[in-house]
PDB file of C-alpha atoms in Angstrom:
ATOM      1  CA  UNK A   1      -3.633  19.924   3.940  1.00  0.00           C
ATOM      2  CA  UNK A   2      -4.053  16.316   5.016  1.00  0.00           C
ATOM      3  CA  UNK A   3      -5.251  13.038   3.590  1.00  0.00           C
ATOM      4  CA  UNK A   4      -9.019  13.100   3.107  1.00  0.00           C
ATOM      5  CA  UNK A   5     -11.028   9.927   2.611  1.00  0.00           C
ATOM      6  CA  UNK A   6     -13.304   9.597  -0.448  1.00  0.00           C
ATOM      7  CA  UNK A   7     -15.619   6.564  -0.157  1.00  0.00           C
ATOM      8  CA  UNK A   8     -16.931   7.024  -3.713  1.00  0.00           C
ATOM      9  CA  UNK A   9     -13.476   6.799  -5.293  1.00  0.00           C
ATOM     10  CA  UNK A  10     -12.596   3.872  -3.046  1.00  0.00           C
ATOM     11  CA  UNK A  11     -15.694   1.964  -4.147  1.00  0.00           C
ATOM     12  CA  UNK A  12     -14.962   2.506  -7.848  1.00  0.00           C
ATOM     13  CA  UNK A  13     -11.382   1.294  -7.497  1.00  0.00           C
ATOM     14  CA  UNK A  14     -12.514  -1.708  -5.449  1.00  0.00           C
ATOM     15  CA  UNK A  15     -15.039  -2.785  -8.086  1.00  0.00           C
ATOM     16  CA  UNK A  16     -12.580  -2.344 -10.965  1.00  0.00           C
ATOM     17  CA  UNK A  17      -9.959  -4.378  -9.105  1.00  0.00           C
ATOM     18  CA  UNK A  18     -12.452  -7.169  -8.424  1.00  0.00           C
ATOM     19  CA  UNK A  19     -13.079  -7.382 -12.169  1.00  0.00           C
ATOM     20  CA  UNK A  20      -9.366  -7.371 -13.012  1.00  0.00           C
ATOM     21  CA  UNK A  21      -8.115  -9.765 -10.321  1.00  0.00           C
ATOM     22  CA  UNK A  22     -10.621 -12.616 -10.532  1.00  0.00           C
ATOM     23  CA  UNK A  23      -7.973 -15.083 -11.716  1.00  0.00           C
ATOM     24  CA  UNK A  24      -5.102 -13.878  -9.535  1.00  0.00           C
ATOM     25  CA  UNK A  25      -3.931 -15.199  -6.180  1.00  0.00           C
ATOM     26  CA  UNK A  26      -4.472 -12.951  -3.171  1.00  0.00           C
ATOM     27  CA  UNK A  27      -7.063 -10.923  -5.060  1.00  0.00           C
ATOM     28  CA  UNK A  28      -8.771  -9.992  -1.786  1.00  0.00           C
ATOM     29  CA  UNK A  29      -5.585  -8.194  -0.705  1.00  0.00           C
ATOM     30  CA  UNK A  30      -5.404  -6.320  -4.008  1.00  0.00           C
ATOM     31  CA  UNK A  31      -9.020  -5.210  -3.797  1.00  0.00           C
ATOM     32  CA  UNK A  32      -8.653  -3.833  -0.301  1.00  0.00           C
ATOM     33  CA  UNK A  33      -5.352  -2.060  -1.015  1.00  0.00           C
ATOM     34  CA  UNK A  34      -6.721  -0.569  -4.229  1.00  0.00           C
ATOM     35  CA  UNK A  35      -9.774   0.817  -2.442  1.00  0.00           C
ATOM     36  CA  UNK A  36      -7.607   2.332   0.270  1.00  0.00           C
ATOM     37  CA  UNK A  37      -5.164   4.003  -2.138  1.00  0.00           C
ATOM     38  CA  UNK A  38      -7.994   5.425  -4.221  1.00  0.00           C
ATOM     39  CA  UNK A  39     -10.040   6.457  -1.206  1.00  0.00           C
ATOM     40  CA  UNK A  40      -7.120   8.476   0.174  1.00  0.00           C
ATOM     41  CA  UNK A  41      -6.695  10.099  -3.277  1.00  0.00           C
ATOM     42  CA  UNK A  42      -3.033   9.070  -3.343  1.00  0.00           C
ATOM     43  CA  UNK A  43      -0.969  10.976  -5.915  1.00  0.00           C
ATOM     44  CA  UNK A  44       2.305   9.087  -5.458  1.00  0.00           C
ATOM     45  CA  UNK A  45       1.787   5.358  -4.946  1.00  0.00           C
ATOM     46  CA  UNK A  46       4.892   3.286  -4.307  1.00  0.00           C
ATOM     47  CA  UNK A  47       5.437  -0.448  -3.990  1.00  0.00           C
ATOM     48  CA  UNK A  48       8.396  -2.808  -3.767  1.00  0.00           C
ATOM     49  CA  UNK A  49       8.499  -6.074  -5.730  1.00  0.00           C
ATOM     50  CA  UNK A  50      10.992  -8.881  -6.245  1.00  0.00           C
ATOM     51  CA  UNK A  51      11.193 -11.926  -8.468  1.00  0.00           C
ATOM     52  CA  UNK A  52       8.386 -14.401  -7.838  1.00  0.00           C
ATOM     53  CA  UNK A  53       6.096 -11.924  -6.098  1.00  0.00           C
ATOM     54  CA  UNK A  54       2.326 -11.860  -6.538  1.00  0.00           C
ATOM     55  CA  UNK A  55       1.158  -9.430  -9.244  1.00  0.00           C
ATOM     56  CA  UNK A  56      -2.391  -8.798  -7.979  1.00  0.00           C
ATOM     57  CA  UNK A  57      -1.304  -5.963  -5.666  1.00  0.00           C
ATOM     58  CA  UNK A  58       0.290  -4.123  -8.595  1.00  0.00           C
ATOM     59  CA  UNK A  59      -2.908  -4.423 -10.589  1.00  0.00           C
ATOM     60  CA  UNK A  60      -4.905  -2.981  -7.709  1.00  0.00           C
ATOM     61  CA  UNK A  61      -2.502  -0.066  -7.220  1.00  0.00           C
ATOM     62  CA  UNK A  62      -2.440   0.672 -10.948  1.00  0.00           C
ATOM     63  CA  UNK A  63      -6.225   0.852 -10.981  1.00  0.00           C
ATOM     64  CA  UNK A  64      -6.195   3.130  -7.938  1.00  0.00           C
ATOM     65  CA  UNK A  65      -3.709   5.481  -9.624  1.00  0.00           C
ATOM     66  CA  UNK A  66      -6.022   5.805 -12.613  1.00  0.00           C
ATOM     67  CA  UNK A  67      -8.844   6.898 -10.370  1.00  0.00           C
ATOM     68  CA  UNK A  68      -6.680   9.468  -8.575  1.00  0.00           C
ATOM     69  CA  UNK A  69      -4.679  10.639 -11.621  1.00  0.00           C
ATOM     70  CA  UNK A  70      -1.643   9.601  -9.608  1.00  0.00           C
ATOM     71  CA  UNK A  71       1.812   8.176 -10.247  1.00  0.00           C
ATOM     72  CA  UNK A  72       2.334   4.461  -9.622  1.00  0.00           C
ATOM     73  CA  UNK A  73       5.971   3.473  -9.066  1.00  0.00           C
ATOM     74  CA  UNK A  74       7.346  -0.022  -8.473  1.00  0.00           C
ATOM     75  CA  UNK A  75      10.894  -0.566  -7.162  1.00  0.00           C
ATOM     76  CA  UNK A  76      12.560  -3.830  -8.205  1.00  0.00           C
ATOM     77  CA  UNK A  77      16.012  -4.991  -7.005  1.00  0.00           C
ATOM     78  CA  UNK A  78      17.646  -6.096 -10.266  1.00  0.00           C
ATOM     79  CA  UNK A  79      17.354  -6.453 -14.032  1.00  0.00           C
ATOM     80  CA  UNK A  80      15.958  -9.972 -13.828  1.00  0.00           C
ATOM     81  CA  UNK A  81      13.122  -8.824 -11.577  1.00  0.00           C
ATOM     82  CA  UNK A  82      12.487  -5.858 -13.861  1.00  0.00           C
ATOM     83  CA  UNK A  83      12.217  -8.110 -16.918  1.00  0.00           C
ATOM     84  CA  UNK A  84       9.869 -10.546 -15.171  1.00  0.00           C
ATOM     85  CA  UNK A  85       7.745  -7.778 -13.708  1.00  0.00           C
ATOM     86  CA  UNK A  86       7.542  -5.800 -16.960  1.00  0.00           C
ATOM     87  CA  UNK A  87       6.400  -8.866 -18.874  1.00  0.00           C
ATOM     88  CA  UNK A  88       3.782  -9.744 -16.265  1.00  0.00           C
ATOM     89  CA  UNK A  89       2.293  -6.251 -15.966  1.00  0.00           C
ATOM     90  CA  UNK A  90       2.252  -5.938 -19.749  1.00  0.00           C
ATOM     91  CA  UNK A  91       0.120  -9.065 -19.986  1.00  0.00           C
ATOM     92  CA  UNK A  92      -2.171  -7.594 -17.332  1.00  0.00           C
ATOM     93  CA  UNK A  93      -2.551  -4.390 -19.343  1.00  0.00           C
ATOM     94  CA  UNK A  94      -0.966  -2.036 -16.811  1.00  0.00           C
ATOM     95  CA  UNK A  95       2.186   0.065 -17.066  1.00  0.00           C
ATOM     96  CA  UNK A  96       3.539   1.346 -13.750  1.00  0.00           C
ATOM     97  CA  UNK A  97       6.828   3.209 -13.655  1.00  0.00           C
ATOM     98  CA  UNK A  98       9.617   0.722 -12.857  1.00  0.00           C
ATOM     99  CA  UNK A  99      12.811   1.723 -11.028  1.00  0.00           C
ATOM    100  CA  UNK A 100      15.740  -0.681 -10.556  1.00  0.00           C
ATOM    101  CA  UNK A 101      17.882  -0.503  -7.442  1.00  0.00           C
ATOM    102  CA  UNK A 102      18.084  -1.036  -3.713  1.00  0.00           C
ATOM    103  CA  UNK A 103      14.857   0.386  -2.309  1.00  0.00           C
ATOM    104  CA  UNK A 104      16.582   2.471   0.373  1.00  0.00           C
ATOM    105  CA  UNK A 105      18.815   4.136  -2.243  1.00  0.00           C
ATOM    106  CA  UNK A 106      16.044   4.686  -4.797  1.00  0.00           C
ATOM    107  CA  UNK A 107      13.904   6.321  -2.107  1.00  0.00           C
ATOM    108  CA  UNK A 108      16.176   9.378  -2.196  1.00  0.00           C
ATOM    109  CA  UNK A 109      14.582  10.475  -5.457  1.00  0.00           C
ATOM    110  CA  UNK A 110      10.967   9.790  -4.502  1.00  0.00           C
ATOM    111  CA  UNK A 111       9.509  12.654  -2.502  1.00  0.00           C
ATOM    112  CA  UNK A 112       5.907  13.060  -1.418  1.00  0.00           C
ATOM    113  CA  UNK A 113       4.756   9.448  -1.039  1.00  0.00           C
ATOM    114  CA  UNK A 114       1.036   9.221  -0.198  1.00  0.00           C
ATOM    115  CA  UNK A 115       0.588   5.454  -0.241  1.00  0.00           C
ATOM    116  CA  UNK A 116       3.222   2.762   0.059  1.00  0.00           C
ATOM    117  CA  UNK A 117       3.155  -1.042   0.020  1.00  0.00           C
ATOM    118  CA  UNK A 118       6.136  -3.174   1.035  1.00  0.00           C
ATOM    119  CA  UNK A 119       6.503  -6.944   1.239  1.00  0.00           C
ATOM    120  CA  UNK A 120       7.297  -8.023   4.801  1.00  0.00           C
ATOM    121  CA  UNK A 121       9.200 -11.026   3.478  1.00  0.00           C
ATOM    122  CA  UNK A 122      11.872  -8.773   2.005  1.00  0.00           C
ATOM    123  CA  UNK A 123      14.912  -8.393   4.229  1.00  0.00           C
ATOM    124  CA  UNK A 124      15.056  -4.587   4.162  1.00  0.00           C
ATOM    125  CA  UNK A 125      11.354  -3.733   4.377  1.00  0.00           C
ATOM    126  CA  UNK A 126      11.647  -1.898   7.727  1.00  0.00           C
ATOM    127  CA  UNK A 127      14.609   0.134   6.477  1.00  0.00           C
ATOM    128  CA  UNK A 128      12.628   1.176   3.416  1.00  0.00           C
ATOM    129  CA  UNK A 129       9.815   2.457   5.626  1.00  0.00           C
ATOM    130  CA  UNK A 130      12.274   4.438   7.734  1.00  0.00           C
ATOM    131  CA  UNK A 131      13.754   6.366   4.798  1.00  0.00           C
ATOM    132  CA  UNK A 132      10.518   6.919   2.851  1.00  0.00           C
ATOM    133  CA  UNK A 133       9.945  10.617   2.112  1.00  0.00           C
ATOM    134  CA  UNK A 134       6.272  11.044   2.831  1.00  0.00           C
ATOM    135  CA  UNK A 135       3.832  13.638   1.570  1.00  0.00           C
ATOM    136  CA  UNK A 136       3.192  16.753   3.638  1.00  0.00           C
ATOM    137  CA  UNK A 137      -0.403  15.488   3.828  1.00  0.00           C
ATOM    138  CA  UNK A 138       0.761  12.342   5.580  1.00  0.00           C
ATOM    139  CA  UNK A 139       0.646   8.825   4.180  1.00  0.00           C
ATOM    140  CA  UNK A 140      -0.744   5.321   4.493  1.00  0.00           C
ATOM    141  CA  UNK A 141       1.890   2.576   4.769  1.00  0.00           C
ATOM    142  CA  UNK A 142       1.082  -1.098   4.210  1.00  0.00           C
ATOM    143  CA  UNK A 143       3.114  -4.211   5.026  1.00  0.00           C
ATOM    144  CA  UNK A 144       1.721  -7.221   3.165  1.00  0.00           C
ATOM    145  CA  UNK A 145       2.593 -10.828   4.102  1.00  0.00           C
ATOM    146  CA  UNK A 146       2.892  -9.544   7.650  1.00  0.00           C
ATOM    147  CA  UNK A 147       2.414 -12.952   9.290  1.00  0.00           C
ATOM    148  CA  UNK A 148       5.548 -14.309   7.611  1.00  0.00           C
ATOM    149  CA  UNK A 149       7.938 -11.402   8.131  1.00  0.00           C
ATOM    150  CA  UNK A 150      11.364 -12.063   9.563  1.00  0.00           C
ATOM    151  CA  UNK A 151      11.350  -9.128  11.990  1.00  0.00           C
ATOM    152  CA  UNK A 152       9.053 -10.446  14.717  1.00  0.00           C
ATOM    153  CA  UNK A 153       9.902  -7.417  16.852  1.00  0.00           C
ATOM    154  CA  UNK A 154       8.670  -4.944  14.223  1.00  0.00           C
ATOM    155  CA  UNK A 155       6.737  -1.969  15.650  1.00  0.00           C
ATOM    156  CA  UNK A 156       5.371   0.910  13.632  1.00  0.00           C
ATOM    157  CA  UNK A 157       6.562   3.524  16.110  1.00  0.00           C
ATOM    158  CA  UNK A 158      10.134   2.334  15.682  1.00  0.00           C
ATOM    159  CA  UNK A 159      10.077   3.229  11.977  1.00  0.00           C
ATOM    160  CA  UNK A 160       7.769   6.264  11.749  1.00  0.00           C
ATOM    161  CA  UNK A 161       8.043   8.248  14.996  1.00  0.00           C
ATOM    162  CA  UNK A 162      11.140  10.350  14.348  1.00  0.00           C
ATOM    163  CA  UNK A 163      10.137  13.935  15.083  1.00  0.00           C
ATOM    164  CA  UNK A 164       9.126  14.796  11.520  1.00  0.00           C
ATOM    165  CA  UNK A 165       6.332  12.215  11.336  1.00  0.00           C
ATOM    166  CA  UNK A 166       4.018  10.530  13.798  1.00  0.00           C
ATOM    167  CA  UNK A 167       1.924   7.380  13.929  1.00  0.00           C
ATOM    168  CA  UNK A 168      -1.766   8.332  13.959  1.00  0.00           C
ATOM    169  CA  UNK A 169      -3.229   4.819  14.021  1.00  0.00           C
ATOM    170  CA  UNK A 170      -2.404   1.298  12.911  1.00  0.00           C
ATOM    171  CA  UNK A 171      -4.363  -1.892  12.334  1.00  0.00           C
ATOM    172  CA  UNK A 172      -3.592  -5.519  11.520  1.00  0.00           C
ATOM    173  CA  UNK A 173      -6.003  -7.334   9.204  1.00  0.00           C
ATOM    174  CA  UNK A 174      -6.006 -11.114   8.704  1.00  0.00           C
ATOM    175  CA  UNK A 175      -6.517 -10.736   4.945  1.00  0.00           C
ATOM    176  CA  UNK A 176      -4.374 -12.892   2.678  1.00  0.00           C
ATOM    177  CA  UNK A 177      -1.152 -13.501   4.609  1.00  0.00           C
ATOM    178  CA  UNK A 178      -1.730 -10.503   6.836  1.00  0.00           C
ATOM    179  CA  UNK A 179      -1.858  -6.752   6.223  1.00  0.00           C
ATOM    180  CA  UNK A 180      -0.246  -4.419   8.751  1.00  0.00           C
ATOM    181  CA  UNK A 181      -1.424  -0.879   7.995  1.00  0.00           C
ATOM    182  CA  UNK A 182      -0.413   2.481   9.443  1.00  0.00           C
ATOM    183  CA  UNK A 183      -1.692   6.024   8.943  1.00  0.00           C
ATOM    184  CA  UNK A 184       1.206   8.436   9.453  1.00  0.00           C
ATOM    185  CA  UNK A 185       1.053  12.218   9.893  1.00  0.00           C
ATOM    186  CA  UNK A 186       3.976  14.454   8.969  1.00  0.00           C
ATOM    187  CA  UNK A 187       5.077  17.838  10.273  1.00  0.00           C
ATOM    188  CA  UNK A 188       3.782  19.376   7.054  1.00  0.00           C
ATOM    189  CA  UNK A 189       0.146  18.527   7.726  1.00  0.00           C
ATOM    190  CA  UNK A 190      -2.475  18.192  10.463  1.00  0.00           C
ATOM    191  CA  UNK A 191      -2.919  14.848  12.218  1.00  0.00           C
ATOM    192  CA  UNK A 192      -5.913  15.644  14.340  1.00  0.00           C
ATOM    193  CA  UNK A 193      -8.595  13.005  14.663  1.00  0.00           C
ATOM    194  CA  UNK A 194     -11.035  15.223  16.497  1.00  0.00           C
ATOM    195  CA  UNK A 195     -12.796  16.891  13.575  1.00  0.00           C
ATOM    196  CA  UNK A 196     -16.417  15.960  13.066  1.00  0.00           C
ATOM    197  CA  UNK A 197     -17.248  13.681  10.179  1.00  0.00           C
ATOM    198  CA  UNK A 198     -13.636  12.672   9.487  1.00  0.00           C
ATOM    199  CA  UNK A 199     -13.955   8.998  10.413  1.00  0.00           C
ATOM    200  CA  UNK A 200     -15.016   6.568   7.699  1.00  0.00           C
ATOM    201  CA  UNK A 201     -15.825   2.860   7.722  1.00  0.00           C
ATOM    202  CA  UNK A 202     -14.697   0.411   5.054  1.00  0.00           C
ATOM    203  CA  UNK A 203     -16.328  -3.002   4.754  1.00  0.00           C
ATOM    204  CA  UNK A 204     -14.301  -5.743   3.105  1.00  0.00           C
ATOM    205  CA  UNK A 205     -15.262  -9.378   2.499  1.00  0.00           C
ATOM    206  CA  UNK A 206     -12.505 -11.917   1.968  1.00  0.00           C
ATOM    207  CA  UNK A 207     -13.786 -13.911  -1.000  1.00  0.00           C
ATOM    208  CA  UNK A 208     -11.788 -16.996  -0.054  1.00  0.00           C
ATOM    209  CA  UNK A 209     -12.826 -17.325   3.566  1.00  0.00           C
ATOM    210  CA  UNK A 210     -16.120 -15.415   3.448  1.00  0.00           C
ATOM    211  CA  UNK A 211     -15.057 -13.410   6.507  1.00  0.00           C
ATOM    212  CA  UNK A 212     -16.140  -9.782   6.726  1.00  0.00           C
ATOM    213  CA  UNK A 213     -13.869  -7.034   8.084  1.00  0.00           C
ATOM    214  CA  UNK A 214     -14.930  -3.518   8.987  1.00  0.00           C
ATOM    215  CA  UNK A 215     -12.134  -0.948   9.174  1.00  0.00           C
ATOM    216  CA  UNK A 216     -12.474   2.492  10.664  1.00  0.00           C
ATOM    217  CA  UNK A 217     -10.433   5.217   9.004  1.00  0.00           C
TER     218      UNK A 217
END
């Protein structure tokens, strides 16, 4: 098995996220990420969050998980972040599973990740990507706030090409503060791009700038 794109599910998640994120900052990022997670029919959706982070992405991922009947997990570093995050998501009407701890340690108990979002501003974001236990179908990994990350030398191949998984494709999108996205194949699933009809196009319009982006998947 491998990740299969569903444009219908992606569209539904995108529309629902637009409705839910109208008053949130970086809503364009949330809409795009939500559509991607839903379109790939992600069953285990993981994100990292710390105190003061933007909530819109969580709303988008929660909506995507509803459309895929998936599990939405958020890793927070400490009790203060958990309290702040829990209060915020409660006001937004969503209830992701919250796990407290260092992301690299918590990752040991999370197997089969289909879709993962990390904040590039966090010190250990690259390490988290390295230890993530991905689904046998492969996974989509997203670094948000990519233009402000500390590791200027970051390369996807340095964190995903390790013998058991392989970078299929990656793309950088100037949405919000930058989205760096990678599609990763694992040894448990096919990574071929040659099959007919497998490519899909996603059109996304940044509501703040009015710019239109077309992404091939």
